[in-house]
Short mmCIF file of C-alpha atoms in Angstrom, two decimals:
data_model
loop_
_atom_site.label_atom_id
_atom_site.label_comp_id
_atom_site.label_asym_id
_atom_site.label_seq_id
_atom_site.Cartn_x
_atom_site.Cartn_y
_atom_site.Cartn_z
CA MET A 1 -131.95 43.11 110.38
CA LYS A 2 -134.59 40.64 109.35
CA LYS A 3 -136.82 43.38 108.06
CA GLU A 4 -133.99 44.82 106.01
CA LEU A 5 -133.28 41.44 104.37
CA GLU A 6 -136.97 40.94 103.55
CA LYS A 7 -137.08 44.39 102.06
CA PHE A 8 -133.95 43.73 99.97
CA PHE A 9 -135.18 40.39 98.57
CA SER A 10 -138.61 41.84 97.85
CA LYS A 11 -137.04 44.53 95.66
CA LYS A 12 -134.01 42.76 94.09
CA LEU A 13 -135.15 39.13 93.81
CA PRO A 14 -137.49 39.61 90.81
CA LYS A 15 -134.71 41.36 88.87
CA ILE A 16 -132.16 38.67 89.68
CA VAL A 17 -134.55 35.91 88.57
CA PHE A 18 -135.36 37.79 85.36
CA PHE A 19 -131.69 38.19 84.31
CA ALA A 20 -130.92 34.59 85.21
CA LEU A 21 -133.72 33.34 82.92
CA ILE A 22 -132.43 35.48 80.04
CA ALA A 23 -128.92 34.08 80.49
CA ILE A 24 -130.20 30.50 80.47
CA ILE A 25 -132.26 31.11 77.32
CA CYS A 26 -129.23 32.61 75.47
CA ALA A 27 -126.88 29.80 76.53
CA LEU A 28 -129.12 26.95 75.38
CA PRO A 29 -128.49 27.36 71.59
CA VAL A 30 -124.73 27.60 72.14
CA ALA A 31 -124.71 24.48 74.26
CA SER A 32 -126.83 22.57 71.76
CA GLN A 33 -124.53 23.55 68.84
CA SER A 34 -121.42 22.66 70.80
CA ALA A 35 -122.95 19.32 71.72
CA GLY A 36 -123.74 18.63 68.08
CA ASN A 37 -120.17 19.65 66.90
CA GLU A 38 -121.63 22.41 64.75
CA ASN A 39 -119.68 25.54 63.87
CA PHE A 40 -120.42 28.62 65.90
CA PRO A 41 -121.35 31.18 64.79
CA ASN A 42 -123.28 29.79 61.88
CA GLY A 43 -121.39 29.75 58.59
CA SER A 44 -117.88 29.87 60.09
CA PRO A 45 -115.30 27.30 58.85
CA GLN A 46 -114.33 24.31 60.90
CA GLY A 47 -111.08 25.03 62.77
CA THR A 48 -108.21 22.56 63.11
CA THR A 49 -104.79 22.57 64.75
CA GLU A 50 -103.18 20.19 62.24
CA MET A 51 -100.73 21.57 59.63
CA SER A 52 -101.50 20.89 55.98
CA GLU A 53 -99.24 18.39 54.18
CA ARG A 54 -98.58 20.95 51.45
CA ILE A 55 -96.85 23.27 53.91
CA THR A 56 -93.25 22.40 54.66
CA GLY A 57 -91.05 23.83 57.38
CA VAL A 58 -87.99 26.03 56.89
CA ASP A 59 -84.68 24.19 56.95
CA PHE A 60 -82.05 26.14 58.84
CA PRO A 61 -78.42 25.26 58.08
CA ASN A 62 -76.24 23.97 60.84
CA ILE A 63 -73.65 26.58 61.81
CA GLN A 64 -70.54 25.40 63.58
CA PHE A 65 -67.62 27.41 64.95
CA SER A 66 -64.26 25.84 65.54
CA ALA A 67 -60.90 27.16 66.68
CA SER A 68 -57.61 25.37 66.21
CA ALA A 69 -54.10 26.10 67.38
CA PRO A 70 -51.62 27.38 64.76
CA GLN A 71 -49.35 24.69 63.40
CA ASP A 72 -46.39 26.91 62.49
CA GLY A 73 -45.13 30.47 62.65
CA HIS A 74 -46.63 31.46 59.28
CA GLN A 75 -50.17 30.94 60.57
CA VAL A 76 -49.40 33.02 63.67
CA ALA A 77 -47.98 35.82 61.54
CA PHE A 78 -51.01 35.76 59.24
CA SER A 79 -53.38 35.99 62.22
CA VAL A 80 -51.49 38.98 63.59
CA GLN A 81 -51.50 40.64 60.16
CA LEU A 82 -55.24 40.09 59.86
CA LEU A 83 -55.81 41.63 63.30
CA LEU A 84 -53.69 44.65 62.40
CA LEU A 85 -55.53 45.04 59.09
CA LEU A 86 -58.93 45.07 60.81
CA SER A 87 -57.65 47.63 63.32
CA LEU A 88 -56.35 49.78 60.47
CA LEU A 89 -59.73 49.65 58.71
CA THR A 90 -61.39 50.85 61.91
CA LEU A 91 -59.05 53.85 62.08
CA ALA A 92 -59.10 54.48 58.32
CA PRO A 93 -61.69 57.36 58.38
CA SER A 94 -59.72 59.27 60.99
CA ILE A 95 -56.46 58.64 59.17
CA LEU A 96 -57.88 59.85 55.85
CA ILE A 97 -59.30 62.99 57.48
CA LEU A 98 -56.10 63.90 59.30
CA THR A 99 -53.58 63.05 56.56
CA THR A 100 -55.36 64.86 53.71
CA CYS A 101 -56.51 68.43 53.08
CA PHE A 102 -60.01 67.65 54.37
CA LEU A 103 -59.22 69.25 57.74
CA ARG A 104 -58.30 72.58 56.15
CA PHE A 105 -61.30 72.62 53.82
CA SER A 106 -63.88 71.74 56.46
CA ILE A 107 -62.63 74.37 58.94
CA ALA A 108 -62.48 77.09 56.26
CA LEU A 109 -66.02 76.35 55.10
CA ASP A 110 -67.28 76.40 58.68
CA PHE A 111 -65.59 79.78 59.22
CA ILE A 112 -67.28 81.32 56.18
CA LYS A 113 -70.64 80.07 57.47
CA ARG A 114 -70.07 81.72 60.84
CA ALA A 115 -68.72 84.92 59.27
CA LEU A 116 -71.93 85.28 57.25
CA SER A 117 -73.95 84.87 60.50
CA LEU A 118 -75.75 81.85 59.06
CA GLN A 119 -77.09 79.33 61.56
CA GLN A 120 -78.67 76.50 59.55
CA VAL A 121 -77.84 77.29 55.91
CA PRO A 122 -75.97 75.51 54.47
CA PRO A 123 -76.21 72.52 56.83
CA THR A 124 -73.06 71.07 58.34
CA ALA A 125 -73.56 67.81 56.41
CA VAL A 126 -73.54 69.77 53.14
CA LEU A 127 -70.35 71.61 54.08
CA ASN A 128 -68.66 68.33 55.01
CA GLY A 129 -69.79 66.83 51.70
CA ILE A 130 -68.33 69.79 49.79
CA ALA A 131 -65.07 69.47 51.72
CA LEU A 132 -64.99 65.72 51.02
CA PHE A 133 -65.34 66.05 47.25
CA MET A 134 -62.90 68.94 47.16
CA THR A 135 -60.46 66.69 49.03
CA LEU A 136 -60.97 63.90 46.50
CA PHE A 137 -60.31 66.36 43.69
CA CYS A 138 -57.05 67.55 45.27
CA MET A 139 -55.88 64.15 46.47
CA TRP A 140 -56.76 62.18 43.35
CA PRO A 141 -53.19 62.12 41.91
CA THR A 142 -51.89 60.89 45.29
CA PHE A 143 -54.62 58.26 45.61
CA ASN A 144 -54.02 57.15 42.03
CA GLN A 145 -50.32 56.66 42.74
CA VAL A 146 -51.13 54.68 45.90
CA TYR A 147 -53.46 52.46 43.89
CA LYS A 148 -50.89 51.78 41.17
CA THR A 149 -47.92 51.16 43.45
CA ALA A 150 -49.53 49.49 46.45
CA PHE A 151 -53.12 48.24 46.12
CA LYS A 152 -53.01 46.80 42.60
CA PRO A 153 -49.73 44.85 43.03
CA LEU A 154 -50.96 43.55 46.39
CA SER A 155 -54.23 42.31 44.88
CA ASN A 156 -52.23 40.55 42.16
CA ASN A 157 -50.01 38.87 44.79
CA GLU A 158 -46.96 40.60 43.37
CA ILE A 159 -45.82 42.21 46.65
CA SER A 160 -46.29 41.53 50.35
CA ILE A 161 -48.36 43.52 52.82
CA GLU A 162 -45.26 45.17 54.27
CA GLN A 163 -44.11 46.30 50.83
CA ALA A 164 -47.61 47.54 49.98
CA TYR A 165 -47.65 49.59 53.19
CA GLU A 166 -44.32 51.19 52.34
CA ASN A 167 -45.45 51.95 48.78
CA ALA A 168 -48.71 53.51 50.03
CA GLU A 169 -46.95 55.50 52.73
CA GLY A 170 -44.55 57.23 50.35
CA PRO A 171 -46.98 59.38 48.27
CA ILE A 172 -48.98 60.42 51.35
CA ARG A 173 -45.80 61.40 53.22
CA LEU A 174 -44.66 63.41 50.20
CA PHE A 175 -48.00 65.24 50.04
CA MET A 176 -47.91 66.15 53.73
CA TYR A 177 -44.30 67.31 53.50
CA ASN A 178 -45.04 69.50 50.45
CA GLN A 179 -47.71 71.33 52.45
CA MET A 180 -45.16 72.09 55.20
CA VAL A 181 -42.16 72.83 53.03
CA ASP A 182 -42.42 76.58 53.74
CA ASP A 183 -42.84 76.09 57.50
CA THR A 184 -41.10 73.12 59.08
CA SER A 185 -41.22 74.47 62.63
CA TYR A 186 -43.67 71.79 63.78
CA ILE A 187 -41.44 69.03 62.38
CA THR A 188 -38.48 70.51 64.21
CA THR A 189 -40.48 70.75 67.42
CA PHE A 190 -41.62 67.12 67.35
CA MET A 191 -38.20 65.86 66.27
CA SER A 192 -36.59 67.63 69.22
CA MET A 193 -38.91 65.64 71.50
CA VAL A 194 -37.81 62.25 70.18
CA SER A 195 -34.24 62.85 69.00
CA ASP A 196 -31.44 65.38 69.26
CA THR A 197 -30.48 65.08 65.60
CA LYS A 198 -31.93 67.55 63.12
CA PRO A 199 -33.50 65.92 60.02
CA ARG A 200 -31.82 66.76 56.73
CA THR A 201 -34.28 65.16 54.31
CA LEU A 202 -37.84 63.85 54.37
CA ALA A 203 -36.56 60.29 54.82
CA ASP A 204 -35.11 61.28 58.20
CA VAL A 205 -38.57 62.24 59.53
CA PRO A 206 -40.56 59.26 60.89
CA THR A 207 -44.22 58.95 60.02
CA TYR A 208 -45.32 59.18 63.65
CA VAL A 209 -43.62 62.59 63.76
CA LEU A 210 -44.78 63.81 60.36
CA ILE A 211 -48.51 63.19 60.96
CA PRO A 212 -48.95 65.26 64.18
CA ALA A 213 -46.78 68.03 62.70
CA TYR A 214 -48.98 68.06 59.61
CA ILE A 215 -52.19 68.17 61.70
CA LEU A 216 -50.99 71.20 63.69
CA HIS A 217 -49.84 72.90 60.49
CA GLU A 218 -53.25 72.37 58.87
CA LEU A 219 -55.05 73.71 61.95
CA THR A 220 -52.87 76.82 61.95
CA THR A 221 -53.39 77.38 58.22
CA ALA A 222 -57.14 76.89 58.51
CA PHE A 223 -57.39 79.41 61.35
CA LYS A 224 -55.36 81.93 59.35
CA ILE A 225 -57.83 81.50 56.48
CA GLY A 226 -60.71 81.94 58.92
CA VAL A 227 -59.29 85.24 60.23
CA MET A 228 -58.91 86.57 56.69
CA LEU A 229 -62.49 85.57 55.93
CA TYR A 230 -63.85 87.19 59.09
CA ILE A 231 -62.26 90.65 58.63
CA PRO A 232 -64.45 92.06 55.77
CA PHE A 233 -67.67 90.77 57.30
CA LEU A 234 -66.62 92.04 60.74
CA ILE A 235 -66.19 95.52 59.24
CA ILE A 236 -69.76 95.37 57.91
CA ASP A 237 -71.03 94.37 61.36
CA MET A 238 -69.17 97.30 62.97
CA VAL A 239 -70.52 99.82 60.42
CA VAL A 240 -74.10 98.59 60.84
CA ALA A 241 -73.79 98.59 64.64
CA SER A 242 -72.46 102.19 64.58
CA ILE A 243 -75.33 103.34 62.37
CA LEU A 244 -77.91 101.72 64.62
CA MET A 245 -76.34 103.25 67.73
CA SER A 246 -76.35 106.72 66.15
CA MET A 247 -80.03 106.30 65.25
CA GLY A 248 -80.87 105.24 68.80
CA MET A 249 -81.90 101.71 67.82
CA MET A 250 -79.96 100.00 70.58
CA MET A 251 -82.48 97.18 71.02
CA LEU A 252 -82.28 96.08 67.37
CA PRO A 253 -79.65 93.29 66.84
CA PRO A 254 -76.99 94.49 64.36
CA VAL A 255 -76.52 90.96 63.00
CA GLN A 256 -80.12 90.88 61.81
CA ILE A 257 -79.55 94.00 59.70
CA SER A 258 -76.01 93.25 58.51
CA MET A 259 -76.66 89.67 57.35
CA PRO A 260 -78.42 90.67 54.06
CA PHE A 261 -75.57 93.09 53.23
CA LYS A 262 -72.96 90.40 53.90
CA LEU A 263 -74.84 87.93 51.72
CA MET A 264 -75.08 90.46 48.89
CA LEU A 265 -71.36 91.21 49.15
CA PHE A 266 -70.48 87.51 49.18
CA VAL A 267 -72.62 86.80 46.11
CA LEU A 268 -71.46 89.87 44.15
CA VAL A 269 -67.78 89.02 44.53
CA ASP A 270 -68.44 85.32 43.71
CA GLY A 271 -67.41 84.22 47.18
CA TRP A 272 -67.71 80.48 46.64
CA GLY A 273 -65.58 80.62 43.51
CA LEU A 274 -62.89 82.77 45.14
CA LEU A 275 -62.84 80.62 48.27
CA THR A 276 -62.52 77.28 46.47
CA THR A 277 -59.92 78.69 44.05
CA GLN A 278 -57.72 79.96 46.86
CA LEU A 279 -58.11 76.71 48.79
CA PHE A 280 -57.00 74.72 45.74
CA ARG A 281 -54.04 77.04 45.21
CA GLY A 282 -53.14 76.65 48.85
CA VAL A 283 -52.62 72.90 48.41
CA GLY A 284 -50.54 73.37 45.25
CA LEU A 285 -53.12 72.95 42.45
#
């Protein structure tokens, strides 16, 4: 053991001493500059932790929240009305989609995309945008009447919130009823669930009955439009598939061959123009 230690120190000690001397030589200038309060490295600015007098802090306002008990029944009623209004604004997109012709337009446009065997073109966002602006075009007279009879008088403090709701409900109810005037079976079905009396006029149908009946009617109409759109393109798919089978090309997908022919047919007959025209006529324009 002693011989091994002597052998180790004889080989490693000169190297250890050499590196220790180099470290001491390099540390002496740093220690001398630090002792003399000189900047290190040379030429660097003197650092300080004090903030300049020209710099001012940011003043944050004091925010306080307070809650007080209502003093009378009017304040309670106003709080409830405000809560109901916020809830209505949250449900407003769904209400606008389901009580307008947007549902029919969006489903019909999605059907034509699937009938043409298109996967990504046009994107779904584009189809929804087209359906939205078509809905605004069709519903503009109704929205204009709601604005004149409900929103504008309410903003001028001429009517109350309850009266504004009734004035806004009337044109929308009339629009939904006009779409179902030829087929009132859904209204009869829902009315039989809540009452035994058969409605004679539109005023006898509550809004909570009219809206679900209108939604089911729009879904049925949209699917009928989709079937009519699918038939001509389905015939093209069947013809192409029969030709490929007769030629022995069973491994070739028929959709890949029929899609250009369907696109050419759709463009030649001005498919977008015919589709939008029939959709507008379907809502009474």
